[in-house]
Amino acid sequence: MTMSDTASTEEEPTQQISETMENECNISEINKSSTAQPPPPLPTPPKKTSYRPKASSLPTSLVRTIQITDNNHENENTSTTTSTTTTTTIPTTVILQIFSDRIFLSVTQLNGKMGSLLVCNVEESIIDNSTTYHVSTLLGSGTSRGGGGGGSNAEREVSFREVFVRRLAERITKHARVMAGVSEETILGGAEDGRGVIPPLVVGLGLKRSKGNQGGGTIMSVDNFNVVVDAAIGLYEEGWRICHCGGLVGMEGPD
């Protein structure tokens, strides 16, 4: 055996080992590529959920604007710091919302501002055949009766608001009695679950100040008082008919 034969014999096993290792590496790479997992999917953004209230859960809402004439309205001239009394027409907006457990009425002359917020609860007694109206202030300057800053004018303004709310409650109570099939003066006694003849009445009053409000006169004339009360009650009666007499029959609700 020559030296060249010996060298070739030694190279053959080495070449075979190299080819075997190369094949194993290729097989390993093939296995890795075949078993590799795909990248995880991107997270799905949360689905936006929108809610629409049922038509039956929405309050009956009405709005009406009337024009009243105020002969005591005070116009102030800022350039000469003088004031003159003129006849002014004041737009007065009446807003009604009838809920299942509340009646809301807003009377505003302040460009939609609600003003003071008062509530009236009506109680009837079948024992002495009486009706009691509890009026209280929830929000606004009417919470203070006298004492600093207002004097008799503040007391008069608070009394006016309470009288206004009570008159509305009286008219609504009489309407409820008539709708129940009895006379306006008949005591119904309330419901068995403790509710009164009408739900609590919440009233927002935002009335403009007039010369009478600052100079010791009347806050609102009797005629204007009756006009505003009649407008509010007329709007309530219309809303009551819509709410109780199927005025919305045939209209498609949002649900």
Tab-separated table of C-alpha atoms in Angstrom:
chain	number	residue	atom	x	y	z
A	1	MET	CA	0.000	0.000	0.000
A	2	THR	CA	1.433	3.295	-1.013
A	3	MET	CA	1.221	6.595	0.859
A	4	SER	CA	-1.336	7.952	-1.593
A	5	ASP	CA	-3.616	4.996	-0.953
A	6	THR	CA	-3.303	5.536	2.792
A	7	ALA	CA	-4.233	9.238	2.474
A	8	SER	CA	-7.258	8.492	0.323
A	9	THR	CA	-8.393	5.865	2.789
A	10	GLU	CA	-8.216	8.353	5.668
A	11	GLU	CA	-10.121	11.086	3.716
A	12	GLU	CA	-13.077	8.830	2.901
A	13	PRO	CA	-14.325	8.399	6.528
A	14	THR	CA	-13.818	12.114	7.150
A	15	GLN	CA	-15.843	13.010	4.070
A	16	GLN	CA	-18.591	10.613	5.064
A	17	ILE	CA	-18.775	12.132	8.550
A	18	SER	CA	-19.046	15.663	7.060
A	19	GLU	CA	-21.814	14.617	4.693
A	20	THR	CA	-23.680	12.900	7.535
A	21	MET	CA	-23.476	15.999	9.761
A	22	GLU	CA	-24.572	18.216	6.897
A	23	ASN	CA	-27.566	15.988	6.210
A	24	GLU	CA	-28.526	15.976	9.875
A	25	CYS	CA	-28.350	19.780	10.022
A	26	ASN	CA	-30.537	20.075	6.927
A	27	ILE	CA	-33.051	17.644	8.392
A	28	SER	CA	-33.062	19.592	11.652
A	29	GLU	CA	-33.676	22.861	9.836
A	30	ILE	CA	-36.465	21.272	7.814
A	31	ASN	CA	-38.096	19.942	10.997
A	32	LYS	CA	-37.807	23.318	12.694
A	33	SER	CA	-39.354	25.114	9.753
A	34	SER	CA	-42.177	22.588	9.537
A	35	THR	CA	-42.952	22.734	13.253
A	36	ALA	CA	-42.633	26.523	13.654
A	37	GLN	CA	-45.853	28.101	14.984
A	38	PRO	CA	-47.405	31.071	13.143
A	39	PRO	CA	-47.257	34.414	14.946
A	40	PRO	CA	-50.176	35.045	17.303
A	41	PRO	CA	-53.014	37.085	15.812
A	42	LEU	CA	-53.371	40.707	16.749
A	43	PRO	CA	-55.847	41.358	19.576
A	44	THR	CA	-59.333	42.176	18.360
A	45	PRO	CA	-60.426	45.669	19.453
A	46	PRO	CA	-63.411	45.622	21.810
A	47	LYS	CA	-66.734	45.970	20.111
A	48	LYS	CA	-68.398	49.298	20.703
A	49	THR	CA	-71.767	48.820	22.351
A	50	SER	CA	-74.425	51.458	22.004
A	51	TYR	CA	-77.614	51.602	24.011
A	52	ARG	CA	-80.905	53.142	22.974
A	53	PRO	CA	-83.620	53.672	25.565
A	54	LYS	CA	-87.038	52.217	24.988
A	55	ALA	CA	-89.768	54.607	24.020
A	56	SER	CA	-91.752	53.605	27.093
A	57	SER	CA	-88.901	54.712	29.381
A	58	LEU	CA	-88.695	58.244	27.953
A	59	PRO	CA	-90.674	61.079	29.553
A	60	THR	CA	-93.429	62.824	27.667
A	61	SER	CA	-91.852	66.178	26.765
A	62	LEU	CA	-93.485	69.305	25.359
A	63	VAL	CA	-92.296	72.895	24.920
A	64	ARG	CA	-94.318	76.026	24.294
A	65	THR	CA	-93.331	79.710	24.107
A	66	ILE	CA	-95.796	82.493	24.839
A	67	GLN	CA	-95.485	86.270	24.768
A	68	ILE	CA	-96.574	88.268	27.814
A	69	THR	CA	-96.707	92.029	28.166
A	70	ASP	CA	-94.974	93.601	31.143
A	71	ASN	CA	-95.759	97.278	31.766
A	72	ASN	CA	-93.373	97.376	34.728
A	73	HIS	CA	-90.300	96.097	32.904
A	74	GLU	CA	-87.317	98.312	33.599
A	75	ASN	CA	-85.006	99.337	30.734
A	76	GLU	CA	-81.740	100.836	31.923
A	77	ASN	CA	-79.704	103.245	29.781
A	78	THR	CA	-76.096	102.543	30.720
A	79	SER	CA	-74.774	105.685	29.000
A	80	THR	CA	-76.884	108.079	31.086
A	81	THR	CA	-77.485	105.749	34.059
A	82	THR	CA	-81.212	106.446	33.854
A	83	SER	CA	-84.094	104.035	33.603
A	84	THR	CA	-87.431	104.297	31.895
A	85	THR	CA	-90.559	102.235	32.240
A	86	THR	CA	-91.942	100.920	28.968
A	87	THR	CA	-94.318	98.275	27.762
A	88	THR	CA	-92.231	95.227	26.908
A	89	THR	CA	-93.144	91.890	25.398
A	90	ILE	CA	-91.295	89.111	27.182
A	91	PRO	CA	-90.999	85.649	25.582
A	92	THR	CA	-91.808	83.047	28.221
A	93	THR	CA	-90.934	79.404	27.593
A	94	VAL	CA	-92.870	76.620	29.307
A	95	ILE	CA	-91.282	73.163	29.349
A	96	LEU	CA	-93.140	70.035	30.455
A	97	GLN	CA	-91.769	66.572	31.190
A	98	ILE	CA	-94.035	63.862	32.625
A	99	PHE	CA	-92.095	61.007	34.219
A	100	SER	CA	-93.575	57.893	35.787
A	101	ASP	CA	-92.918	59.266	39.297
A	102	ARG	CA	-92.493	63.035	38.759
A	103	ILE	CA	-94.010	65.952	36.918
A	104	PHE	CA	-91.524	68.619	35.828
A	105	LEU	CA	-92.578	72.089	34.692
A	106	SER	CA	-90.181	74.904	33.847
A	107	VAL	CA	-91.264	78.499	33.288
A	108	THR	CA	-88.369	80.650	32.163
A	109	GLN	CA	-87.842	84.116	30.741
A	110	LEU	CA	-84.041	83.874	31.023
A	111	ASN	CA	-83.083	82.357	27.661
A	112	GLY	CA	-83.551	78.778	28.812
A	113	LYS	CA	-82.052	79.150	32.302
A	114	MET	CA	-84.026	77.171	34.852
A	115	GLY	CA	-83.763	79.606	37.771
A	116	SER	CA	-85.015	78.441	41.157
A	117	LEU	CA	-86.186	74.856	41.565
A	118	LEU	CA	-89.121	74.063	43.852
A	119	VAL	CA	-91.075	70.912	44.635
A	120	CYS	CA	-94.669	70.455	45.781
A	121	ASN	CA	-96.074	67.287	47.365
A	122	VAL	CA	-99.852	66.937	47.614
A	123	GLU	CA	-101.492	65.020	50.438
A	124	GLU	CA	-105.182	64.260	50.850
A	125	SER	CA	-107.006	63.217	53.987
A	126	ILE	CA	-110.317	61.388	53.796
A	127	ILE	CA	-110.734	61.911	57.548
A	128	ASP	CA	-111.295	65.670	57.437
A	129	ASN	CA	-111.733	65.931	53.653
A	130	SER	CA	-108.684	68.204	53.303
A	131	THR	CA	-105.876	68.679	50.790
A	132	THR	CA	-102.432	69.810	51.935
A	133	TYR	CA	-99.757	71.276	49.654
A	134	HIS	CA	-96.163	71.064	50.877
A	135	VAL	CA	-93.952	73.480	48.903
A	136	SER	CA	-90.202	73.631	49.445
A	137	THR	CA	-87.212	75.033	47.581
A	138	LEU	CA	-84.660	72.604	46.192
A	139	LEU	CA	-82.324	75.023	44.436
A	140	GLY	CA	-82.020	78.798	44.162
A	141	SER	CA	-82.244	81.960	46.220
A	142	GLY	CA	-85.644	80.989	47.554
A	143	THR	CA	-83.955	78.873	50.251
A	144	SER	CA	-83.486	81.935	52.474
A	145	ARG	CA	-86.522	83.688	53.889
A	146	GLY	CA	-85.363	87.101	54.988
A	147	GLY	CA	-82.179	87.984	56.772
A	148	GLY	CA	-79.655	90.215	55.046
A	149	GLY	CA	-79.386	91.220	51.428
A	150	GLY	CA	-83.044	90.834	50.492
A	151	GLY	CA	-85.317	92.299	53.153
A	152	SER	CA	-89.031	92.436	52.427
A	153	ASN	CA	-88.456	92.147	48.674
A	154	ALA	CA	-86.734	88.788	49.095
A	155	GLU	CA	-89.558	87.621	51.359
A	156	ARG	CA	-92.105	88.741	48.778
A	157	GLU	CA	-90.267	86.955	45.975
A	158	VAL	CA	-90.120	83.689	47.918
A	159	SER	CA	-93.824	83.934	48.718
A	160	PHE	CA	-94.608	84.609	45.067
A	161	ARG	CA	-92.746	81.467	43.972
A	162	GLU	CA	-94.532	79.327	46.522
A	163	VAL	CA	-97.929	80.719	45.507
A	164	PHE	CA	-97.103	80.100	41.846
A	165	VAL	CA	-96.125	76.469	42.465
A	166	ARG	CA	-99.138	75.867	44.704
A	167	ARG	CA	-101.493	77.237	42.057
A	168	LEU	CA	-100.022	74.856	39.501
A	169	ALA	CA	-100.373	71.938	41.928
A	170	GLU	CA	-103.985	72.868	42.681
A	171	ARG	CA	-104.900	72.971	39.000
A	172	ILE	CA	-103.139	69.659	38.270
A	173	THR	CA	-104.839	68.038	41.270
A	174	LYS	CA	-108.263	69.172	40.065
A	175	HIS	CA	-107.465	67.843	36.616
A	176	ALA	CA	-106.508	64.461	38.115
A	177	ARG	CA	-109.815	64.287	39.986
A	178	VAL	CA	-111.820	65.087	36.874
A	179	MET	CA	-109.908	62.457	34.894
A	180	ALA	CA	-110.722	59.971	37.678
A	181	GLY	CA	-114.430	60.592	37.070
A	182	VAL	CA	-115.230	62.702	40.142
A	183	SER	CA	-115.707	66.404	40.767
A	184	GLU	CA	-112.806	68.828	41.256
A	185	GLU	CA	-113.468	69.023	44.999
A	186	THR	CA	-113.805	65.289	45.697
A	187	ILE	CA	-110.988	63.769	47.733
A	188	LEU	CA	-109.455	60.718	46.091
A	189	GLY	CA	-107.339	59.753	49.086
A	190	GLY	CA	-104.294	58.732	47.052
A	191	ALA	CA	-103.242	55.281	45.920
A	192	GLU	CA	-102.939	52.167	48.060
A	193	ASP	CA	-99.142	52.195	47.763
A	194	GLY	CA	-98.916	55.568	49.496
A	195	ARG	CA	-98.686	57.787	46.454
A	196	GLY	CA	-100.676	60.993	46.457
A	197	VAL	CA	-103.322	62.051	44.017
A	198	ILE	CA	-100.536	63.367	41.746
A	199	PRO	CA	-96.805	62.624	41.670
A	200	PRO	CA	-94.460	65.210	43.209
A	201	LEU	CA	-94.491	68.374	41.123
A	202	VAL	CA	-91.062	69.895	40.416
A	203	VAL	CA	-91.145	73.456	39.072
A	204	GLY	CA	-88.312	75.598	37.739
A	205	LEU	CA	-88.947	79.351	37.809
A	206	GLY	CA	-86.650	81.712	35.947
A	207	LEU	CA	-88.473	85.039	35.800
A	208	LYS	CA	-87.007	88.390	34.819
A	209	ARG	CA	-86.824	91.100	37.408
A	210	SER	CA	-89.123	94.024	36.809
A	211	LYS	CA	-89.350	97.482	38.332
A	212	GLY	CA	-91.966	96.225	40.730
A	213	ASN	CA	-89.560	93.559	41.966
A	214	GLN	CA	-87.030	96.183	43.038
A	215	GLY	CA	-89.221	99.131	43.919
A	216	GLY	CA	-91.755	97.563	46.218
A	217	GLY	CA	-94.472	96.900	43.631
A	218	THR	CA	-95.851	93.640	42.355
A	219	ILE	CA	-93.436	90.999	41.011
A	220	MET	CA	-95.851	90.035	38.231
A	221	SER	CA	-99.226	91.418	37.395
A	222	VAL	CA	-102.278	89.318	38.160
A	223	ASP	CA	-103.126	89.099	34.465
A	224	ASN	CA	-99.657	87.850	33.546
A	225	PHE	CA	-99.732	85.447	36.471
A	226	ASN	CA	-102.947	83.886	35.205
A	227	VAL	CA	-101.697	83.825	31.603
A	228	VAL	CA	-98.544	81.904	32.560
A	229	VAL	CA	-100.452	79.488	34.817
A	230	ASP	CA	-103.060	78.826	32.108
A	231	ALA	CA	-100.311	78.191	29.542
A	232	ALA	CA	-98.526	75.758	31.870
A	233	ILE	CA	-101.736	73.880	32.685
A	234	GLY	CA	-102.763	73.774	29.026
A	235	LEU	CA	-99.399	72.237	28.175
A	236	TYR	CA	-99.777	69.735	31.034
A	237	GLU	CA	-103.236	68.663	29.875
A	238	GLU	CA	-101.901	68.142	26.365
A	239	GLY	CA	-99.003	66.080	27.708
A	240	TRP	CA	-101.368	64.074	29.916
A	241	ARG	CA	-103.508	63.174	26.891
A	242	ILE	CA	-100.428	62.034	24.976
A	243	CYS	CA	-99.209	60.016	27.944
A	244	HIS	CA	-102.491	58.351	28.942
A	245	CYS	CA	-104.786	58.380	25.926
A	246	GLY	CA	-102.589	56.748	23.301
A	247	GLY	CA	-101.492	59.909	21.562
A	248	LEU	CA	-98.367	58.052	20.411
A	249	VAL	CA	-100.239	55.062	18.945
A	250	GLY	CA	-98.949	54.313	15.477
A	251	MET	CA	-95.665	56.144	15.989
A	252	GLU	CA	-92.545	54.032	15.620
A	253	GLY	CA	-90.264	54.136	18.641
A	254	PRO	CA	-86.457	53.849	18.659
A	255	ASP	CA	-86.616	50.227	19.780
